[in-house]
Short mmCIF file of C-alpha atoms in Angstrom, two decimals:
data_model
loop_
_atom_site.label_atom_id
_atom_site.label_comp_id
_atom_site.label_asym_id
_atom_site.label_seq_id
_atom_site.Cartn_x
_atom_site.Cartn_y
_atom_site.Cartn_z
CA MET A 7 -35.46 34.21 -25.73
CA THR A 8 -36.35 30.86 -27.11
CA PRO A 9 -36.71 27.81 -24.86
CA PRO A 10 -35.49 24.35 -25.96
CA THR A 11 -37.23 21.45 -27.69
CA ALA A 12 -37.64 19.04 -24.78
CA SER A 13 -38.74 21.79 -22.40
CA SER A 14 -38.78 24.67 -24.81
CA LEU A 15 -35.29 32.92 -24.88
CA ALA A 16 -34.99 33.24 -20.10
CA VAL A 17 -39.62 32.87 -18.47
CA LEU A 18 -45.92 32.56 -17.24
CA ILE A 19 -57.06 31.54 -20.40
CA SER A 20 -58.65 34.16 -20.33
CA LEU A 21 -59.56 33.96 -16.64
CA VAL A 22 -59.41 37.71 -16.26
CA CYS A 23 -61.57 39.04 -19.09
CA ALA A 24 -64.27 40.31 -16.75
CA THR A 25 -61.70 42.27 -14.76
CA LEU A 26 -60.09 43.71 -17.87
CA ALA A 27 -63.45 44.69 -19.35
CA SER A 28 -64.10 46.93 -16.36
CA SER A 29 -61.36 49.34 -17.40
CA ALA A 30 -60.93 51.24 -20.65
CA ALA A 31 -57.29 52.14 -20.01
CA GLY A 32 -55.72 48.69 -20.17
CA VAL A 33 -52.24 47.46 -19.33
CA ARG A 34 -49.30 49.77 -19.90
CA VAL A 35 -45.77 48.92 -18.77
CA ASP A 36 -42.43 50.72 -19.14
CA LEU A 37 -39.53 48.78 -20.63
CA THR A 38 -35.90 49.06 -19.50
CA ARG A 39 -33.01 47.47 -21.37
CA ILE A 40 -30.42 45.50 -19.41
CA HIS A 41 -26.98 47.08 -19.76
CA ALA A 42 -28.21 50.68 -20.07
CA HIS A 43 -25.27 51.84 -18.01
CA PRO A 44 -22.39 54.18 -18.92
CA GLY A 45 -19.78 51.74 -17.62
CA VAL A 46 -20.82 48.92 -19.91
CA THR A 47 -18.82 48.98 -23.14
CA PRO A 48 -20.30 47.74 -26.41
CA SER A 49 -17.71 44.97 -26.47
CA ARG A 50 -18.81 43.69 -23.05
CA PHE A 51 -22.44 44.05 -24.05
CA ALA A 52 -21.89 42.15 -27.29
CA ARG A 53 -19.86 39.40 -25.68
CA ASP A 54 -22.40 38.88 -22.88
CA ALA A 55 -25.37 39.08 -25.24
CA LEU A 56 -23.88 36.52 -27.62
CA ARG A 57 -23.00 34.20 -24.74
CA ARG A 58 -26.53 34.27 -23.38
CA ASP A 59 -28.16 34.06 -26.79
CA MET A 60 -26.06 31.01 -27.62
CA HIS A 61 -27.07 29.40 -24.32
CA ARG A 62 -30.72 29.94 -25.08
CA HIS A 63 -30.39 28.62 -28.62
CA THR A 64 -28.54 25.45 -27.69
CA ALA A 65 -31.86 23.61 -27.72
CA ARG A 66 -35.43 24.73 -28.44
CA ARG A 67 -39.00 23.95 -27.49
CA LEU A 68 -40.11 23.52 -30.79
CA ALA A 69 -58.92 34.82 -26.84
CA ALA A 70 -61.17 36.87 -26.89
CA ALA A 71 -60.31 40.58 -27.13
CA SER A 72 -60.97 42.68 -24.04
CA ASN A 73 -61.78 46.37 -23.62
CA THR A 74 -58.72 46.97 -21.47
CA THR A 75 -55.15 47.75 -22.38
CA VAL A 76 -52.32 46.72 -20.08
CA SER A 77 -49.28 49.00 -20.18
CA ALA A 78 -45.85 47.94 -18.97
CA PRO A 79 -42.94 50.33 -18.41
CA THR A 80 -40.03 48.85 -20.30
CA LYS A 81 -36.44 49.99 -20.10
CA LYS A 82 -32.87 48.87 -20.63
CA ASN A 83 -31.37 47.51 -17.43
CA SER A 84 -28.19 47.65 -15.37
CA PRO A 85 -24.84 45.83 -15.68
CA GLY A 86 -24.99 42.08 -15.36
CA GLY A 87 -27.55 41.51 -18.08
CA ALA A 88 -27.00 41.18 -21.78
CA GLY A 89 -29.35 43.20 -23.88
CA GLU A 90 -32.81 42.13 -22.77
CA TYR A 91 -35.60 44.61 -22.14
CA LEU A 92 -37.31 44.57 -18.75
CA MET A 93 -40.96 45.28 -18.03
CA THR A 94 -41.77 46.49 -14.53
CA LEU A 95 -44.91 45.28 -12.78
CA SER A 96 -45.88 44.16 -9.29
CA ILE A 97 -47.02 40.87 -7.78
CA GLY A 98 -49.25 40.13 -4.79
CA THR A 99 -51.04 42.00 -2.02
CA PRO A 100 -49.33 44.14 -0.87
CA PRO A 101 -47.65 44.44 -4.29
CA VAL A 102 -43.96 43.60 -4.68
CA ARG A 103 -42.09 45.28 -7.54
CA TYR A 104 -40.97 42.84 -10.23
CA PRO A 105 -38.65 43.82 -13.13
CA ALA A 106 -38.87 40.94 -15.60
CA ILE A 107 -37.45 40.15 -19.04
CA ALA A 108 -40.15 40.72 -21.68
CA ASP A 109 -39.91 37.68 -23.93
CA THR A 110 -42.02 36.99 -27.02
CA GLY A 111 -40.11 33.73 -27.54
CA SER A 112 -41.61 31.82 -24.59
CA ASP A 113 -44.73 31.58 -22.42
CA LEU A 114 -44.09 30.97 -18.72
CA ILE A 115 -44.34 33.93 -16.33
CA TRP A 116 -42.07 33.43 -13.31
CA THR A 117 -40.21 35.21 -10.55
CA GLN A 118 -37.73 34.09 -7.93
CA SER A 119 -39.58 33.39 -4.70
CA ALA A 120 -38.70 32.83 -1.06
CA PRO A 121 -37.26 30.55 0.13
CA CYS A 122 -34.44 30.96 -2.38
CA SER A 123 -30.79 30.75 -1.29
CA ASP A 124 -27.82 32.41 -3.00
CA HIS A 125 -26.61 28.94 -3.87
CA HIS A 126 -29.74 28.21 -5.92
CA CYS A 127 -30.79 31.65 -7.20
CA PHE A 128 -29.21 34.54 -9.05
CA LYS A 129 -28.84 38.01 -7.54
CA GLN A 130 -31.77 40.25 -8.38
CA PRO A 131 -32.38 44.01 -8.03
CA THR A 132 -35.52 43.74 -5.88
CA PRO A 133 -36.56 41.73 -2.79
CA LEU A 134 -37.75 38.18 -3.34
CA TYR A 135 -41.46 37.65 -3.74
CA ASN A 136 -42.75 35.73 -0.71
CA PRO A 137 -46.05 33.85 -1.22
CA ALA A 138 -46.56 33.70 2.55
CA SER A 139 -46.62 37.50 2.73
CA SER A 140 -49.35 37.96 0.11
CA THR A 141 -53.06 37.71 0.88
CA THR A 142 -53.91 36.93 -2.74
CA PHE A 143 -51.54 34.01 -3.45
CA GLY A 144 -52.98 30.59 -4.22
CA LEU A 145 -51.59 27.31 -5.50
CA LEU A 146 -52.59 26.50 -9.06
CA PRO A 147 -54.69 23.31 -9.06
CA CYS A 148 -53.23 20.40 -10.98
CA GLY A 149 -56.42 20.16 -13.01
CA SER A 150 -56.07 23.73 -14.28
CA PRO A 151 -55.67 24.14 -18.06
CA LEU A 152 -52.78 26.49 -17.18
CA SER A 153 -50.83 23.79 -15.39
CA MET A 154 -47.42 23.27 -16.99
CA CYS A 155 -47.99 19.57 -16.49
CA ALA A 156 -50.98 19.84 -18.82
CA VAL A 157 -49.64 22.49 -21.21
CA GLU A 158 -46.15 21.05 -21.76
CA PRO A 159 -45.80 17.64 -20.09
CA ALA A 160 -42.17 17.06 -19.17
CA PRO A 161 -40.15 14.98 -16.71
CA GLY A 162 -39.92 18.02 -14.41
CA CYS A 163 -43.69 18.30 -13.99
CA SER A 164 -45.31 16.76 -10.94
CA CYS A 165 -48.43 17.18 -8.83
CA PRO A 166 -50.07 17.98 -6.47
CA TYR A 167 -48.23 21.32 -6.58
CA ASN A 168 -47.53 21.74 -10.31
CA SER A 169 -43.80 21.73 -9.84
CA TYR A 170 -41.78 22.48 -12.97
CA ASN A 171 -38.25 22.56 -14.28
CA TYR A 172 -38.24 24.94 -17.25
CA THR A 173 -35.10 24.84 -19.40
CA TYR A 174 -33.66 27.47 -21.75
CA GLY A 175 -30.61 25.94 -23.44
CA THR A 176 -28.11 25.96 -20.56
CA GLY A 177 -30.33 28.28 -18.52
CA TRP A 178 -33.15 26.95 -16.39
CA THR A 179 -35.60 27.73 -13.60
CA ALA A 180 -37.59 25.46 -11.26
CA GLY A 181 -40.39 25.90 -8.77
CA ILE A 182 -44.17 25.56 -8.38
CA GLN A 183 -47.07 27.28 -10.11
CA GLY A 184 -49.42 29.58 -8.28
CA THR A 185 -51.98 32.29 -8.96
CA GLU A 186 -51.65 35.93 -7.97
CA THR A 187 -52.90 39.45 -8.48
CA PHE A 188 -50.61 41.37 -10.82
CA THR A 189 -50.49 45.18 -10.82
CA PHE A 190 -49.55 46.97 -14.06
CA GLY A 191 -48.69 50.64 -14.51
CA SER A 192 -46.11 52.92 -12.89
CA THR A 193 -48.43 55.46 -11.23
CA PRO A 194 -51.72 55.13 -9.31
CA ALA A 195 -53.51 56.96 -12.13
CA ASP A 196 -52.66 54.35 -14.76
CA GLN A 197 -52.52 51.21 -12.61
CA THR A 198 -54.54 48.10 -13.41
CA ARG A 199 -54.85 45.17 -10.99
CA VAL A 200 -55.60 41.76 -12.49
CA PRO A 201 -56.32 38.75 -10.25
CA ASN A 202 -55.78 35.03 -10.86
CA ILE A 203 -52.75 35.23 -13.15
CA ALA A 204 -51.00 31.86 -13.29
CA PHE A 205 -47.24 32.18 -12.76
CA GLY A 206 -44.20 30.32 -11.53
CA CYS A 207 -42.67 30.70 -8.06
CA SER A 208 -39.07 29.74 -8.80
CA ASN A 209 -36.95 28.56 -5.89
CA ALA A 210 -33.93 27.63 -7.99
CA SER A 211 -32.55 29.12 -11.22
CA SER A 212 -29.35 29.43 -13.21
CA ASP A 213 -27.63 32.82 -13.34
CA ASP A 214 -28.62 33.56 -16.97
CA PHE A 215 -31.27 36.07 -15.88
CA THR A 216 -29.13 38.39 -13.72
CA GLY A 217 -30.34 41.99 -13.77
CA SER A 218 -33.99 40.95 -13.63
CA SER A 219 -36.22 39.31 -11.03
CA GLY A 220 -37.66 36.80 -13.48
CA LEU A 221 -39.28 36.65 -16.88
CA VAL A 222 -42.67 37.33 -18.51
CA GLY A 223 -43.57 35.13 -21.46
CA LEU A 224 -45.44 36.98 -24.22
CA GLY A 225 -45.67 34.05 -26.62
CA ARG A 226 -48.69 32.40 -28.20
CA GLY A 227 -49.18 29.64 -25.61
CA ALA A 228 -51.88 29.24 -22.97
CA VAL A 229 -49.79 30.40 -19.99
CA SER A 230 -48.34 33.55 -21.57
CA LEU A 231 -49.38 36.93 -20.21
CA VAL A 232 -50.90 37.92 -23.56
CA THR A 233 -53.15 34.85 -23.63
CA GLN A 234 -54.11 35.02 -19.96
CA LEU A 235 -55.19 38.65 -20.37
CA GLY A 236 -57.30 37.66 -23.37
CA ALA A 237 -55.54 40.38 -25.35
CA GLY A 238 -56.08 40.52 -29.09
CA ARG A 239 -52.92 42.53 -29.65
CA PHE A 240 -49.88 44.13 -28.04
CA SER A 241 -47.13 46.52 -29.10
CA TYR A 242 -43.75 47.85 -28.08
CA CYS A 243 -41.13 50.30 -29.35
CA LEU A 244 -37.57 49.55 -28.21
CA THR A 245 -35.32 52.55 -27.61
CA PRO A 246 -31.81 52.42 -29.11
CA PHE A 247 -29.05 50.56 -27.31
CA GLN A 248 -26.97 53.73 -27.13
CA ASP A 249 -29.79 55.57 -25.33
CA THR A 250 -29.21 54.97 -21.62
CA ARG A 251 -31.99 57.21 -20.30
CA SER A 252 -35.20 56.72 -22.27
CA THR A 253 -37.90 54.19 -21.55
CA SER A 254 -40.39 52.71 -23.96
CA LYS A 255 -43.86 51.32 -23.47
CA LEU A 256 -45.31 47.86 -23.81
CA LEU A 257 -49.06 48.03 -24.41
CA ILE A 258 -51.26 44.94 -24.18
CA GLY A 259 -54.83 45.29 -25.36
CA PRO A 260 -56.95 47.59 -27.57
CA SER A 261 -54.76 50.69 -27.11
CA ALA A 262 -51.88 48.89 -28.78
CA SER A 263 -51.91 50.29 -32.33
CA LEU A 264 -49.89 52.04 -35.00
CA ASP A 265 -52.60 54.59 -35.77
CA GLY A 266 -51.03 57.74 -37.17
CA ALA A 267 -47.64 56.15 -37.77
CA ALA A 268 -45.96 56.73 -41.14
CA GLY A 269 -44.60 53.95 -43.30
CA VAL A 270 -46.51 51.09 -41.68
CA GLY A 271 -45.90 47.66 -43.15
CA SER A 272 -47.76 44.45 -42.29
CA THR A 273 -46.90 40.80 -42.78
CA PRO A 274 -48.91 37.72 -41.79
CA PHE A 275 -47.73 35.30 -39.14
CA VAL A 276 -46.82 31.88 -40.47
CA ALA A 277 -48.83 29.05 -38.94
CA SER A 278 -46.80 27.40 -36.22
CA PRO A 279 -45.94 23.70 -36.46
CA ALA A 280 -47.06 21.40 -33.68
CA THR A 281 -43.53 21.53 -32.23
CA GLY A 282 -43.44 25.32 -31.89
CA PRO A 283 -46.88 26.73 -31.11
CA SER A 284 -45.60 29.62 -29.00
CA TYR A 285 -43.37 31.34 -31.57
CA TYR A 286 -44.30 34.26 -33.81
CA TYR A 287 -43.10 32.92 -37.16
CA LEU A 288 -42.68 35.28 -40.13
CA ASN A 289 -42.12 34.66 -43.82
CA LEU A 290 -38.80 36.34 -44.69
CA GLU A 291 -38.42 36.13 -48.46
CA GLY A 292 -35.06 37.84 -48.93
CA ILE A 293 -32.58 40.50 -47.78
CA SER A 294 -31.09 43.50 -49.60
CA LEU A 295 -28.15 45.70 -48.70
CA GLY A 296 -28.77 49.08 -50.24
CA THR A 297 -30.26 48.45 -53.67
CA THR A 298 -28.59 45.05 -54.06
CA ALA A 299 -30.66 41.93 -53.46
CA LEU A 300 -28.40 39.36 -51.83
CA PRO A 301 -28.20 35.92 -53.52
CA ILE A 302 -29.59 34.05 -50.53
CA PRO A 303 -31.10 30.62 -51.31
CA PRO A 304 -34.90 30.97 -51.61
CA ASN A 305 -35.56 28.33 -48.93
CA ALA A 306 -33.06 29.73 -46.39
CA PHE A 307 -35.84 30.99 -44.09
CA SER A 308 -38.55 28.45 -44.89
CA LEU A 309 -40.39 26.69 -42.09
CA LYS A 310 -40.28 22.97 -42.75
CA ALA A 311 -43.12 20.53 -42.12
CA ASP A 312 -41.08 18.85 -39.37
CA GLY A 313 -40.82 22.16 -37.47
CA THR A 314 -37.22 22.95 -38.38
CA GLY A 315 -36.10 26.21 -39.96
CA GLY A 316 -38.34 29.23 -40.29
CA LEU A 317 -37.80 32.68 -38.78
CA ILE A 318 -39.26 34.07 -35.55
CA ILE A 319 -39.30 37.56 -34.06
CA ASP A 320 -38.08 37.44 -30.46
CA SER A 321 -37.86 40.33 -27.98
CA GLY A 322 -35.89 38.16 -25.53
CA THR A 323 -32.98 37.44 -27.90
CA THR A 324 -30.51 40.26 -28.48
CA ILE A 325 -28.61 39.54 -31.70
CA THR A 326 -30.24 38.32 -34.91
CA SER A 327 -29.14 34.79 -35.69
CA LEU A 328 -29.32 33.45 -39.26
CA GLY A 329 -28.43 30.19 -40.95
CA ASN A 330 -24.93 30.08 -42.39
CA ALA A 331 -26.07 30.16 -46.04
CA ALA A 332 -27.82 33.52 -45.49
CA TYR A 333 -25.30 34.94 -43.03
CA GLN A 334 -22.33 34.41 -45.34
CA LYS A 335 -24.06 36.37 -48.13
CA ILE A 336 -24.65 39.29 -45.75
CA ARG A 337 -21.09 39.11 -44.46
CA ALA A 338 -19.64 39.12 -47.97
CA ALA A 339 -21.80 42.11 -48.96
CA VAL A 340 -20.66 44.11 -45.93
CA VAL A 341 -17.01 43.26 -46.61
CA SER A 342 -17.38 44.42 -50.21
CA LEU A 343 -18.61 47.86 -49.10
CA VAL A 344 -16.21 48.58 -46.23
CA THR A 345 -12.64 49.60 -47.09
CA LEU A 346 -11.41 49.43 -43.49
CA PRO A 347 -9.10 46.57 -42.46
CA THR A 348 -10.73 43.70 -40.58
CA SER A 349 -9.85 43.40 -36.90
CA ALA A 350 -9.19 39.99 -35.37
CA ASP A 351 -8.69 41.63 -31.98
CA GLY A 352 -12.06 43.34 -32.25
CA SER A 353 -13.77 40.09 -33.14
CA ALA A 354 -12.16 38.38 -30.16
CA ALA A 355 -13.26 41.17 -27.81
CA THR A 356 -16.87 41.38 -29.00
CA GLY A 357 -17.55 37.79 -29.94
CA PHE A 358 -18.79 38.87 -33.36
CA ASP A 359 -17.51 37.14 -36.47
CA LEU A 360 -16.79 40.30 -38.48
CA CYS A 361 -15.22 43.50 -37.09
CA PHE A 362 -13.34 46.36 -38.78
CA ALA A 363 -10.58 48.52 -37.30
CA LEU A 364 -11.43 52.23 -37.20
CA PRO A 365 -8.64 54.81 -37.68
CA SER A 366 -8.94 55.85 -34.01
CA PRO A 367 -11.05 54.90 -30.97
CA LYS A 368 -13.39 57.87 -31.47
CA ALA A 369 -13.46 57.88 -35.26
CA ALA A 370 -16.86 57.83 -36.91
CA PRO A 371 -17.53 54.74 -39.04
CA PRO A 372 -18.08 55.16 -42.77
CA ALA A 373 -21.56 55.58 -44.20
CA MET A 374 -23.35 52.33 -44.97
CA PRO A 375 -26.62 51.72 -46.84
CA SER A 376 -29.70 50.46 -45.07
CA MET A 377 -30.46 46.76 -44.91
CA THR A 378 -33.94 45.69 -46.01
CA LEU A 379 -35.68 42.57 -44.75
CA HIS A 380 -38.22 41.57 -47.39
CA PHE A 381 -41.15 39.98 -45.59
CA ASP A 382 -44.30 38.65 -47.19
CA GLY A 383 -46.17 41.87 -48.05
CA ALA A 384 -43.85 44.36 -46.34
CA ASP A 385 -40.24 45.55 -46.16
CA MET A 386 -38.51 46.29 -42.84
CA VAL A 387 -35.72 48.80 -43.44
CA LEU A 388 -32.83 48.77 -40.94
CA PRO A 389 -30.44 51.74 -40.80
CA SER A 390 -26.77 50.85 -40.40
CA ASP A 391 -26.96 51.47 -36.62
CA SER A 392 -29.40 48.56 -36.39
CA TYR A 393 -27.09 46.00 -37.98
CA MET A 394 -23.61 47.42 -37.23
CA MET A 395 -22.24 48.09 -33.72
CA GLN A 396 -19.41 50.49 -32.86
CA ASP A 397 -17.03 49.94 -29.97
CA SER A 398 -13.85 51.86 -29.12
CA GLY A 399 -11.80 51.47 -32.26
CA VAL A 400 -13.85 48.72 -33.94
CA TRP A 401 -17.04 48.46 -35.98
CA CYS A 402 -18.78 45.08 -36.13
CA LEU A 403 -21.57 43.31 -37.97
CA ALA A 404 -24.11 42.78 -35.17
CA MET A 405 -25.42 39.44 -36.40
CA GLN A 406 -24.34 35.86 -35.90
CA ASN A 407 -24.46 32.71 -37.96
CA GLN A 408 -25.72 29.29 -36.99
CA THR A 409 -26.22 25.88 -38.53
CA ASP A 410 -28.58 25.83 -41.51
CA GLY A 411 -31.90 24.25 -40.59
CA GLU A 412 -32.13 25.80 -37.11
CA VAL A 413 -34.77 28.42 -36.46
CA ASN A 414 -33.67 31.89 -37.61
CA ILE A 415 -34.24 34.66 -35.06
CA LEU A 416 -34.88 38.38 -35.51
CA GLY A 417 -33.41 39.76 -32.28
CA ASN A 418 -34.14 42.96 -30.40
CA TYR A 419 -30.99 44.80 -31.55
CA GLN A 420 -32.45 44.79 -35.05
CA GLN A 421 -35.84 45.88 -33.64
CA GLN A 422 -34.61 49.11 -32.02
CA ASN A 423 -36.43 52.28 -33.10
CA MET A 424 -39.16 50.20 -34.71
CA HIS A 425 -42.75 50.44 -33.41
CA ILE A 426 -44.03 46.87 -33.60
CA LEU A 427 -47.61 45.64 -33.27
CA TYR A 428 -48.49 41.97 -32.76
CA ASP A 429 -52.13 41.54 -33.79
CA VAL A 430 -52.88 38.06 -32.54
CA GLY A 431 -56.52 38.27 -33.58
CA LYS A 432 -55.72 39.19 -37.18
CA GLU A 433 -52.57 37.01 -37.25
CA THR A 434 -50.36 39.85 -38.49
CA LEU A 435 -47.23 41.69 -37.45
CA SER A 436 -47.14 45.40 -38.31
CA PHE A 437 -44.22 47.79 -37.90
CA ALA A 438 -43.17 51.36 -38.59
CA PRO A 439 -39.79 53.07 -38.20
CA THR A 440 -40.12 55.36 -35.16
CA LYS A 441 -37.96 57.36 -32.78
CA CYS A 442 -39.05 55.28 -29.82
CA SER A 443 -37.79 57.72 -27.15
CA THR A 444 -40.44 60.22 -28.29
CA LEU A 445 -43.45 57.95 -27.92
#
């Protein structure tokens, strides 16, 4: 989920290192994917995901390691969302449950807070957080280095209460910044309480975040959860979109690792330009379908000196979005391998550009080779289920094209069943194909 340039994917330095150092377990959170519901068809999912991804891409905002790991339960969510993964944590004293979109494409942590009318806020699955009901809430001082007015000065920032208006394409949220105690972990045995986390109390938001109660930024900026925890690394493994029951784990801290995993590949992060310090940029050098290297222009994924282009990995965006020059080569290669007729009706229903008509609604699609993303130093191999999507009677290429020169995005649909480690200290991304429901 990538925020826009002027106020730049739907979302909160290390003030808590001493607290984290007191525990060896760390932060562990389950993840739940929005739309993990039997009544949600792939066509509705795809259409909603593309709509929200396009909204978020309309415009863009171009620590010391601790001995504790924070774990966040993460799971696919209910109808009304569009393919994001939610991490469940709690805010305040007494703690209030808070399912929030886990977003590596932005920084701000925020939740809808009372007072918040139906006219100004979206419907959420849990009660509103109320600062007046928590004994640990405090206003964030304007002089704090975590103030949005200091981190990302914008017309919406104002003091003395650090008010903000944070925009994500056509989505937005507004409120004031505070500090609170956050509780991570789903059971008393694995819970970790961390005080003084800076976050946003949103009193008005667009409806682009329905299905959650807010958003947790996991980007590289000062106000992200990763930075505030002083974490040197974090990891997640996203269960498949067709799996409506399993949860996966988000680990933040030393326990986040790929130790023992087979087929681990690692690629360095690309240094961010001044206009996009929060993104995790990667150097994608090419793409193959099966054994065929696609004739994509060598600079299709290059990050330019002015901050345009490049490719980021983003847990808050659903569908991978590539510049037209690269996308058309992928599209042509898929068309050349599939003998099924194309389906205009299927494309209209899903919102995807390329869909094929299956012989019957329950027919299995034909076999397709894997797609390989050739990163600097490592190959990420995607099985056909991670780049094609089947609906009743149609089979679609689950990618979208965009204008050349915009930032390319590796979305979470293409990250399913991949154990991914962000090592911020070593400036590398590592990954290994994994059956995430078994972790």
